[in-house]
Short mmCIF file of N, CA and C in Angstrom, two decimals:
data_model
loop_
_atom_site.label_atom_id
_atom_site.label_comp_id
_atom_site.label_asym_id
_atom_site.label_seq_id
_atom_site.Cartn_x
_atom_site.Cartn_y
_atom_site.Cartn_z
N UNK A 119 -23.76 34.43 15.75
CA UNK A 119 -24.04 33.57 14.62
C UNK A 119 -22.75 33.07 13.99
N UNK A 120 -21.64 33.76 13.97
CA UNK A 120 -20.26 33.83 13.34
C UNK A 120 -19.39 32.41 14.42
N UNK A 121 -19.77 32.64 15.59
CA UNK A 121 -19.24 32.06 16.38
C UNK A 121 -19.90 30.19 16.30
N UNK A 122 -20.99 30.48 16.23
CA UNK A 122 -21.74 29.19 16.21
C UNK A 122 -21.25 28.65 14.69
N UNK A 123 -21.17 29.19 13.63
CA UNK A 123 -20.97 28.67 12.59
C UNK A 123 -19.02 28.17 12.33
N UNK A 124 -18.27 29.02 12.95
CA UNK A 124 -16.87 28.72 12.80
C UNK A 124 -16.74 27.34 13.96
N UNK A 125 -17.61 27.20 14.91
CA UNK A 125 -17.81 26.52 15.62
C UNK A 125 -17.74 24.94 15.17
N UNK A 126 -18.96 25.10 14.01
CA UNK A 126 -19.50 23.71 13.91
C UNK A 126 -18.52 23.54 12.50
N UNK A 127 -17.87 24.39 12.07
CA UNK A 127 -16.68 24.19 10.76
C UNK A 127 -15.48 23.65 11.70
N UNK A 128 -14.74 24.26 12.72
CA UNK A 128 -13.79 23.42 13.28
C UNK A 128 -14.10 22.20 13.56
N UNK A 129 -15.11 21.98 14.68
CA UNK A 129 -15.99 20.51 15.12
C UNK A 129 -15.72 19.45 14.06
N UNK A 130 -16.58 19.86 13.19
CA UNK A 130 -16.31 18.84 11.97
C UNK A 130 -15.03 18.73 11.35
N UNK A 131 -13.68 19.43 11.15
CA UNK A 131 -12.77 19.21 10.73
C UNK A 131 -11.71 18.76 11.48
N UNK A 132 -12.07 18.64 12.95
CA UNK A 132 -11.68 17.53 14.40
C UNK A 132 -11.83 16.34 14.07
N UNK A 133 -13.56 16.49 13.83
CA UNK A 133 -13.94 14.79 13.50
C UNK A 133 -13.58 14.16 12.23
N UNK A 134 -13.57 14.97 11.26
CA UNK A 134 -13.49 14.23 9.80
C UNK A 134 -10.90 14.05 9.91
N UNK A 135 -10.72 15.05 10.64
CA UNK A 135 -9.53 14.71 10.58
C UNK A 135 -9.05 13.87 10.94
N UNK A 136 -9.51 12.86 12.40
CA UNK A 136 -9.03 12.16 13.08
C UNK A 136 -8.76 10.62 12.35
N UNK A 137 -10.33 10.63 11.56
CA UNK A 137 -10.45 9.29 10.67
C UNK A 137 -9.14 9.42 9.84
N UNK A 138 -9.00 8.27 9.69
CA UNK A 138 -6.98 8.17 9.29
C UNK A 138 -7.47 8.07 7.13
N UNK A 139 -8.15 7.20 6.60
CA UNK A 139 -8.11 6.80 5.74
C UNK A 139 -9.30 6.21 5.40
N UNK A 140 -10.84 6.52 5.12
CA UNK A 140 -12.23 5.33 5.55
C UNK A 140 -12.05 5.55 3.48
N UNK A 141 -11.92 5.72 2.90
CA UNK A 141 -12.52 5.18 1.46
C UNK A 141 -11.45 6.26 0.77
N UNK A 142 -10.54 5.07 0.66
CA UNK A 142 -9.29 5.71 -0.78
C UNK A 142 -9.83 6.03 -1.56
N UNK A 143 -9.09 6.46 -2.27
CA UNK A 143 -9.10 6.78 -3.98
C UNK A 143 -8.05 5.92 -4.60
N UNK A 144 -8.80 4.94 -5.52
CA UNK A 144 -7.84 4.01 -6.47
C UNK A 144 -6.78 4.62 -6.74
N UNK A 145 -7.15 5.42 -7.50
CA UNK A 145 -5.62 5.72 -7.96
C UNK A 145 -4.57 5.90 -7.15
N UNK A 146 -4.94 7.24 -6.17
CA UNK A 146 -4.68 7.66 -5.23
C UNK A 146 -3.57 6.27 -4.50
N UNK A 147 -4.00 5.63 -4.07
CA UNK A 147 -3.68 4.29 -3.63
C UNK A 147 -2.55 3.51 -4.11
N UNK A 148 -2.96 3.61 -5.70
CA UNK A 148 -2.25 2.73 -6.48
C UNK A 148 -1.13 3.39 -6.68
N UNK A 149 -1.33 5.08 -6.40
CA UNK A 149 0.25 5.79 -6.72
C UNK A 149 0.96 5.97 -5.24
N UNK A 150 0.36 5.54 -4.21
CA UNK A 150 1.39 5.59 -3.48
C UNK A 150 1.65 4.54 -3.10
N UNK A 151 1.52 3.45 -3.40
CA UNK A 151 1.88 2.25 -3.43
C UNK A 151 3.30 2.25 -4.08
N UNK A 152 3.00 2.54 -5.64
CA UNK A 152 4.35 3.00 -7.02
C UNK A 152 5.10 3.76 -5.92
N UNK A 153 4.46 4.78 -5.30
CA UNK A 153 5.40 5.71 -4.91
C UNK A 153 6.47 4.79 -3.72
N UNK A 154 5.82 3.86 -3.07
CA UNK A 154 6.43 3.32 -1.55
C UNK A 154 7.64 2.61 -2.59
N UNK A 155 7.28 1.71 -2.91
CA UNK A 155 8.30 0.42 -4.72
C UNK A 155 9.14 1.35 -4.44
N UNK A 156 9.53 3.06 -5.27
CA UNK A 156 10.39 3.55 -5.51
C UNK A 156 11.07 3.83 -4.41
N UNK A 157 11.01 3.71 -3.48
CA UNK A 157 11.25 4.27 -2.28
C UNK A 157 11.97 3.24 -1.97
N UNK A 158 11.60 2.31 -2.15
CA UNK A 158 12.27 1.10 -1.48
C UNK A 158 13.61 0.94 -2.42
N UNK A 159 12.83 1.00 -3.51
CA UNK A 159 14.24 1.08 -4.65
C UNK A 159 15.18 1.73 -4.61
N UNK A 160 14.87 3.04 -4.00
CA UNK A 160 15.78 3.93 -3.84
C UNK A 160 16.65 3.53 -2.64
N UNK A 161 16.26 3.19 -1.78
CA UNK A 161 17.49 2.58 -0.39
C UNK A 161 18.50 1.62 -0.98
N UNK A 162 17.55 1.07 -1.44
CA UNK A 162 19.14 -0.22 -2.21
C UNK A 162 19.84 0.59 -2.95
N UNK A 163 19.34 1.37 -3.82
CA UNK A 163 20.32 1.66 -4.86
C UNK A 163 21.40 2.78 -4.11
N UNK A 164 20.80 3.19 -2.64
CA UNK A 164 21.76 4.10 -2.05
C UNK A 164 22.56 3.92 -0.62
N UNK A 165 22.27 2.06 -1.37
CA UNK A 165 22.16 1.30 0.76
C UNK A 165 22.48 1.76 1.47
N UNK A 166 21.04 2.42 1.87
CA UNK A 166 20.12 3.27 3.22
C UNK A 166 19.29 2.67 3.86
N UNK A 167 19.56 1.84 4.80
CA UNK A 167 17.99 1.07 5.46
C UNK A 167 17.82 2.19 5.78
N UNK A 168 17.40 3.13 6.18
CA UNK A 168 16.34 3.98 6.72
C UNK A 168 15.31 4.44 5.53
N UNK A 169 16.20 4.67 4.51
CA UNK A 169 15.29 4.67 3.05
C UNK A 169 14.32 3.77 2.76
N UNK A 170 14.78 2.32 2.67
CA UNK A 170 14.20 1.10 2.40
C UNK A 170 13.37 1.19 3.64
N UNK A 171 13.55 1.24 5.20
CA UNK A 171 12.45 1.16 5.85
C UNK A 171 11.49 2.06 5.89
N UNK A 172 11.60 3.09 5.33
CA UNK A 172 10.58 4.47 5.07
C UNK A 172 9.62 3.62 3.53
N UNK A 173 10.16 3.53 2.99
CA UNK A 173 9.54 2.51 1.92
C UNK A 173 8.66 1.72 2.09
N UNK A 174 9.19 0.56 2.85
CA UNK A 174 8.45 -0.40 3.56
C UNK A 174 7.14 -0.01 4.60
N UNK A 175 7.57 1.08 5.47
CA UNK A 175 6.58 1.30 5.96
C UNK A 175 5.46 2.17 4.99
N UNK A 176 6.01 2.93 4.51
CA UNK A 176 4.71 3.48 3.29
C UNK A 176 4.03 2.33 2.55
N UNK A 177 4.68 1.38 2.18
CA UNK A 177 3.98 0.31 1.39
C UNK A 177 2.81 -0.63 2.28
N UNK A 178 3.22 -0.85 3.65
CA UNK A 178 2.25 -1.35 4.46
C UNK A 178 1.24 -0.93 4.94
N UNK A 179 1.42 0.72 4.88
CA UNK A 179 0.49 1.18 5.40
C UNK A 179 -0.64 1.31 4.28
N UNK A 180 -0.17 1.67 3.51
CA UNK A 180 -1.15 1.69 1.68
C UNK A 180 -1.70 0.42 1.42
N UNK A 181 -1.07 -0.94 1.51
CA UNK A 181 -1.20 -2.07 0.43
C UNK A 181 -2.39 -2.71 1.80
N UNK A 182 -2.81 -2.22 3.32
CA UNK A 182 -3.81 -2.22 3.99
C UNK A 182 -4.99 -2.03 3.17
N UNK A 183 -5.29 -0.78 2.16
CA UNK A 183 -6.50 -0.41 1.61
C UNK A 183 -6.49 -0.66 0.75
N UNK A 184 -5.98 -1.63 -0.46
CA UNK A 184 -6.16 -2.52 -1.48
C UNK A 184 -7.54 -3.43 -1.45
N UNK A 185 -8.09 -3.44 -1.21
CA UNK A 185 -9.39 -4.79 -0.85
C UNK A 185 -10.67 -3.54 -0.98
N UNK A 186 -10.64 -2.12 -0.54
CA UNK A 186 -11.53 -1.59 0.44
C UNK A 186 -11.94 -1.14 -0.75
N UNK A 187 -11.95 -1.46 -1.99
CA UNK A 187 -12.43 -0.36 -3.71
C UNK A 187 -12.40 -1.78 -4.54
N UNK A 188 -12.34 -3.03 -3.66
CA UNK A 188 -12.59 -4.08 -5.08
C UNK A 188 -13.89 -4.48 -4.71
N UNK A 189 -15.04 -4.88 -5.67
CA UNK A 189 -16.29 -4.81 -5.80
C UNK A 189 -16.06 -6.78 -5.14
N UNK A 190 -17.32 -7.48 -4.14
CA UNK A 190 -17.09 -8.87 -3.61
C UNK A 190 -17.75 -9.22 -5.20
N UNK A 191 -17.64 -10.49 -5.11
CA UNK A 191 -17.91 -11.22 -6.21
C UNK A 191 -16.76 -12.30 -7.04
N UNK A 192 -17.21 -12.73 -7.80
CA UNK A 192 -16.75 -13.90 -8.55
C UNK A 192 -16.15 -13.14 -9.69
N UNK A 193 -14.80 -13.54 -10.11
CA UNK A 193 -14.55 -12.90 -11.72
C UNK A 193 -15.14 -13.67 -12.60
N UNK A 194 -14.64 -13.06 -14.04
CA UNK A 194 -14.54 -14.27 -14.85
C UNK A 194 -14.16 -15.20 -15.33
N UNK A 195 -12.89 -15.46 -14.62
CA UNK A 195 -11.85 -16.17 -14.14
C UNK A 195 -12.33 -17.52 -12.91
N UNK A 196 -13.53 -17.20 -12.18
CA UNK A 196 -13.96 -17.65 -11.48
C UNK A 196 -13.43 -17.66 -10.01
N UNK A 197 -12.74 -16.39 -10.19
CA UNK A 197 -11.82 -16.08 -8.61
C UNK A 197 -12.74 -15.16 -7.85
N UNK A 198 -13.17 -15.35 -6.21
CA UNK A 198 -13.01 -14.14 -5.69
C UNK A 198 -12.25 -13.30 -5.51
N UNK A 199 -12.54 -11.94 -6.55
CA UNK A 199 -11.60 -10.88 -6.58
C UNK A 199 -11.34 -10.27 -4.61
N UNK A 200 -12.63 -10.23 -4.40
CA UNK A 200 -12.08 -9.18 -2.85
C UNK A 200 -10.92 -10.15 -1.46
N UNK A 201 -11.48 -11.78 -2.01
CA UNK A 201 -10.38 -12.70 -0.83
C UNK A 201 -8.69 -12.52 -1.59
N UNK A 202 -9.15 -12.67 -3.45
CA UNK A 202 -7.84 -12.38 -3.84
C UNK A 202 -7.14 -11.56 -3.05
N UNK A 203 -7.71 -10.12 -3.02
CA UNK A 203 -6.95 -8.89 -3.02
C UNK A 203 -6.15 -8.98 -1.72
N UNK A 204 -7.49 -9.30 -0.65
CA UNK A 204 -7.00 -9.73 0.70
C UNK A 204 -5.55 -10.58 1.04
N UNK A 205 -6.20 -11.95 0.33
CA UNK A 205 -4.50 -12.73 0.66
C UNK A 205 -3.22 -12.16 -0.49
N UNK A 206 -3.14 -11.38 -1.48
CA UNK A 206 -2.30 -10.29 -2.31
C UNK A 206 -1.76 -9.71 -1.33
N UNK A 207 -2.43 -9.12 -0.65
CA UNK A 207 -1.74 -7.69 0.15
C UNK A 207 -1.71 -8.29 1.61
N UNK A 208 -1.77 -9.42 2.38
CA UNK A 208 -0.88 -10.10 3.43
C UNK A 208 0.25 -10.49 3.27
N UNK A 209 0.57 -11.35 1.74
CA UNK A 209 1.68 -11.79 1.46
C UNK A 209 2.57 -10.60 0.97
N UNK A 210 2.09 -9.15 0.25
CA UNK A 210 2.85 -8.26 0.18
C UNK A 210 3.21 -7.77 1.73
N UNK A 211 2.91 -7.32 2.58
CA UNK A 211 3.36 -7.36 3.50
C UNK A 211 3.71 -7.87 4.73
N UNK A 212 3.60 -8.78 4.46
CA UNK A 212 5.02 -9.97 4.92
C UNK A 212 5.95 -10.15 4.34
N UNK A 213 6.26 -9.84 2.88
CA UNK A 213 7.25 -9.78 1.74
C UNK A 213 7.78 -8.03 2.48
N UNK A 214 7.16 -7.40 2.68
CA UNK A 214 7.71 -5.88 2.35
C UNK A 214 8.70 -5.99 4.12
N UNK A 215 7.76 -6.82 5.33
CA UNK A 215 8.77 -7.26 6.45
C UNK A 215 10.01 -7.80 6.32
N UNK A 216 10.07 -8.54 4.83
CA UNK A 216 11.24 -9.31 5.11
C UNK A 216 11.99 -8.53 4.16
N UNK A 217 11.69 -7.95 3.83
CA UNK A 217 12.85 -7.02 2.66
C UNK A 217 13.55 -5.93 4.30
N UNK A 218 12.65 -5.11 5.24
CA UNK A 218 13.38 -4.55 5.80
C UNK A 218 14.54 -5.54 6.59
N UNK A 219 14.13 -6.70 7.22
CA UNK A 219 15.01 -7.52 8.02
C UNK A 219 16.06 -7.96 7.23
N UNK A 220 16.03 -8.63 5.99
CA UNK A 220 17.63 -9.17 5.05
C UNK A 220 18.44 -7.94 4.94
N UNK A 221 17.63 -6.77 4.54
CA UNK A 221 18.44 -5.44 4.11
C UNK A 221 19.64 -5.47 5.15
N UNK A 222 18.29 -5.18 6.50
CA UNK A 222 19.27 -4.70 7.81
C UNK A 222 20.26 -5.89 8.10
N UNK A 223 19.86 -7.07 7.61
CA UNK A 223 21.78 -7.91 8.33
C UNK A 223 22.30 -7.94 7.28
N UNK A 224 21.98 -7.02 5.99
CA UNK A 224 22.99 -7.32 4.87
C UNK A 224 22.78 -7.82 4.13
N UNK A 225 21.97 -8.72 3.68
CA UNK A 225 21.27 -9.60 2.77
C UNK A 225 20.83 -8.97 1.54
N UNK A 226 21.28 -8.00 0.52
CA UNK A 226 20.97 -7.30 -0.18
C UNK A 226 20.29 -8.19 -1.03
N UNK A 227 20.61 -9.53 -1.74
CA UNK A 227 20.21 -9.67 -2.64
C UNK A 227 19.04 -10.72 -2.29
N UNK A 228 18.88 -10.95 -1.01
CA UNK A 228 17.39 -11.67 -0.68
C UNK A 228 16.55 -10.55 -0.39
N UNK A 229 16.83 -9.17 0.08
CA UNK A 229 15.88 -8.29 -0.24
C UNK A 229 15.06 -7.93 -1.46
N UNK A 230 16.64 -7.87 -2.42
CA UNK A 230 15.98 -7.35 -3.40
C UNK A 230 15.40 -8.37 -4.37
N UNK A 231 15.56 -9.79 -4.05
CA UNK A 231 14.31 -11.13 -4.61
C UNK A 231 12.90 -10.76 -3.93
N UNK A 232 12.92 -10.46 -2.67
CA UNK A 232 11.72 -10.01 -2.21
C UNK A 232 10.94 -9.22 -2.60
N UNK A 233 11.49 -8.21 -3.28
CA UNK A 233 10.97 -7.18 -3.99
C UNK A 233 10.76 -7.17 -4.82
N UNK A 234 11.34 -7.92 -6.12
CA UNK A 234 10.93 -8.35 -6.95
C UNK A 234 9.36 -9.74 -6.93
N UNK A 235 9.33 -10.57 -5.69
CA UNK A 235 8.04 -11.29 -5.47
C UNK A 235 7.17 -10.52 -5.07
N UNK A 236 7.13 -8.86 -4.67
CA UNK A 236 6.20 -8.08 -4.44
C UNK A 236 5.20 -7.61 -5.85
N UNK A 237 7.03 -7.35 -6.16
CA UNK A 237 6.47 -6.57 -7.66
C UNK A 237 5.37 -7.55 -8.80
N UNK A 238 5.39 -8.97 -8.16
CA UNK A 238 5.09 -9.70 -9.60
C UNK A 238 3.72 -10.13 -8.47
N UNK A 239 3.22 -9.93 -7.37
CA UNK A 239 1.98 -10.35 -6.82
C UNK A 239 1.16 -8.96 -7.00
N UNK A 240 1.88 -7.58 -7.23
CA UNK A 240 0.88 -6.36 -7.93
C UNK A 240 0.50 -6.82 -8.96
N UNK A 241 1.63 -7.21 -9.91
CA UNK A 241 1.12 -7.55 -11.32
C UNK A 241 0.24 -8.98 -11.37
N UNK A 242 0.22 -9.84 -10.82
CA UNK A 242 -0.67 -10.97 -10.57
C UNK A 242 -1.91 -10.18 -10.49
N UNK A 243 -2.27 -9.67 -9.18
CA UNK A 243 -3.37 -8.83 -8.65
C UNK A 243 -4.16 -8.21 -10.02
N UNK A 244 -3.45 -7.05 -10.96
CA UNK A 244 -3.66 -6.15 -11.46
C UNK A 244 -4.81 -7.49 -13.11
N UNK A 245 -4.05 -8.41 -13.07
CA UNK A 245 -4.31 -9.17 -14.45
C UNK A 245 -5.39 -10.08 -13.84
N UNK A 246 -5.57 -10.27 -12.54
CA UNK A 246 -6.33 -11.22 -11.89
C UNK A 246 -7.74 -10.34 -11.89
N UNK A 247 -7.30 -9.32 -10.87
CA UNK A 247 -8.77 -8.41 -10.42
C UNK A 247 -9.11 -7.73 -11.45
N UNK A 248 -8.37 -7.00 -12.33
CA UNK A 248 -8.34 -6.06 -13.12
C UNK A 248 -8.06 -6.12 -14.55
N UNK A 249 -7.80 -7.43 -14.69
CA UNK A 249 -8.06 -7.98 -16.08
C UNK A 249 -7.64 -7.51 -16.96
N UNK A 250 -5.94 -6.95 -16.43
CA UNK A 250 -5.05 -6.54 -17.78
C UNK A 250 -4.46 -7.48 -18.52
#
């Protein structure tokens, strides 16, 4: 009985492990997003591309599940919030691509404009979808 039951507890923690990410947690999300920003911040301020690309890649992989917790519909703004979020977080990462590429030939300060057009399409997002 011991065997059948530790059985179907591993089984399931095979299957539920493999799934990478199926339904964030906002916050969750939203802080490692903050968390990737700092990260990135932190390479410049210690010009480290490996920093900034550890950054970058945390930020792409996160700013993927931005869309997957916004409700479809119309604001009151008259925007679709969920296409918003969608084209938000393509142009963030295509912004977060080109911050690693200027870094790496040197381009510090077109990186760090890039990063700053990241920072102000969260805050777009946040006043758009979220109506701060």
């Amino acid at each position: 009985m011991r065997k059948t039951l530790l059985m179907s507890v591993l089984l399931s923690g095979m299957l539920f492990g493999q799934q990478e990410y199926i339904q964030p947690d906002r916050m969750k999300n939203m802080a490692d997003m903050e968390t990737a920003l700092a990260t990135i911040q932190k390479g410049f301020l210690f010009d480290n591309i490996n920093v900034v690309k550890n950054g970058v890649d945390d930020l792409k992989r996160t700013v993927k599940y931005t869309e997957s917790f916004i409700k479809e519909g119309v604001s009151d703004k008259g925007i679709n919030n969920l296409m918003y979020a969608k084209k938000q977080a393509a142009s963030i990462t295509s912004m977060a691509d080109e911050i690693s590429s200027t870094f790496a030939k040197g381009d510090r300060y077109s990186a760090a404009n890039n990063y700053l057009l990241i920072l102000s399409k969260c805050l777009s997002c946040h006043q758009t979808v979220r109506s701060w």
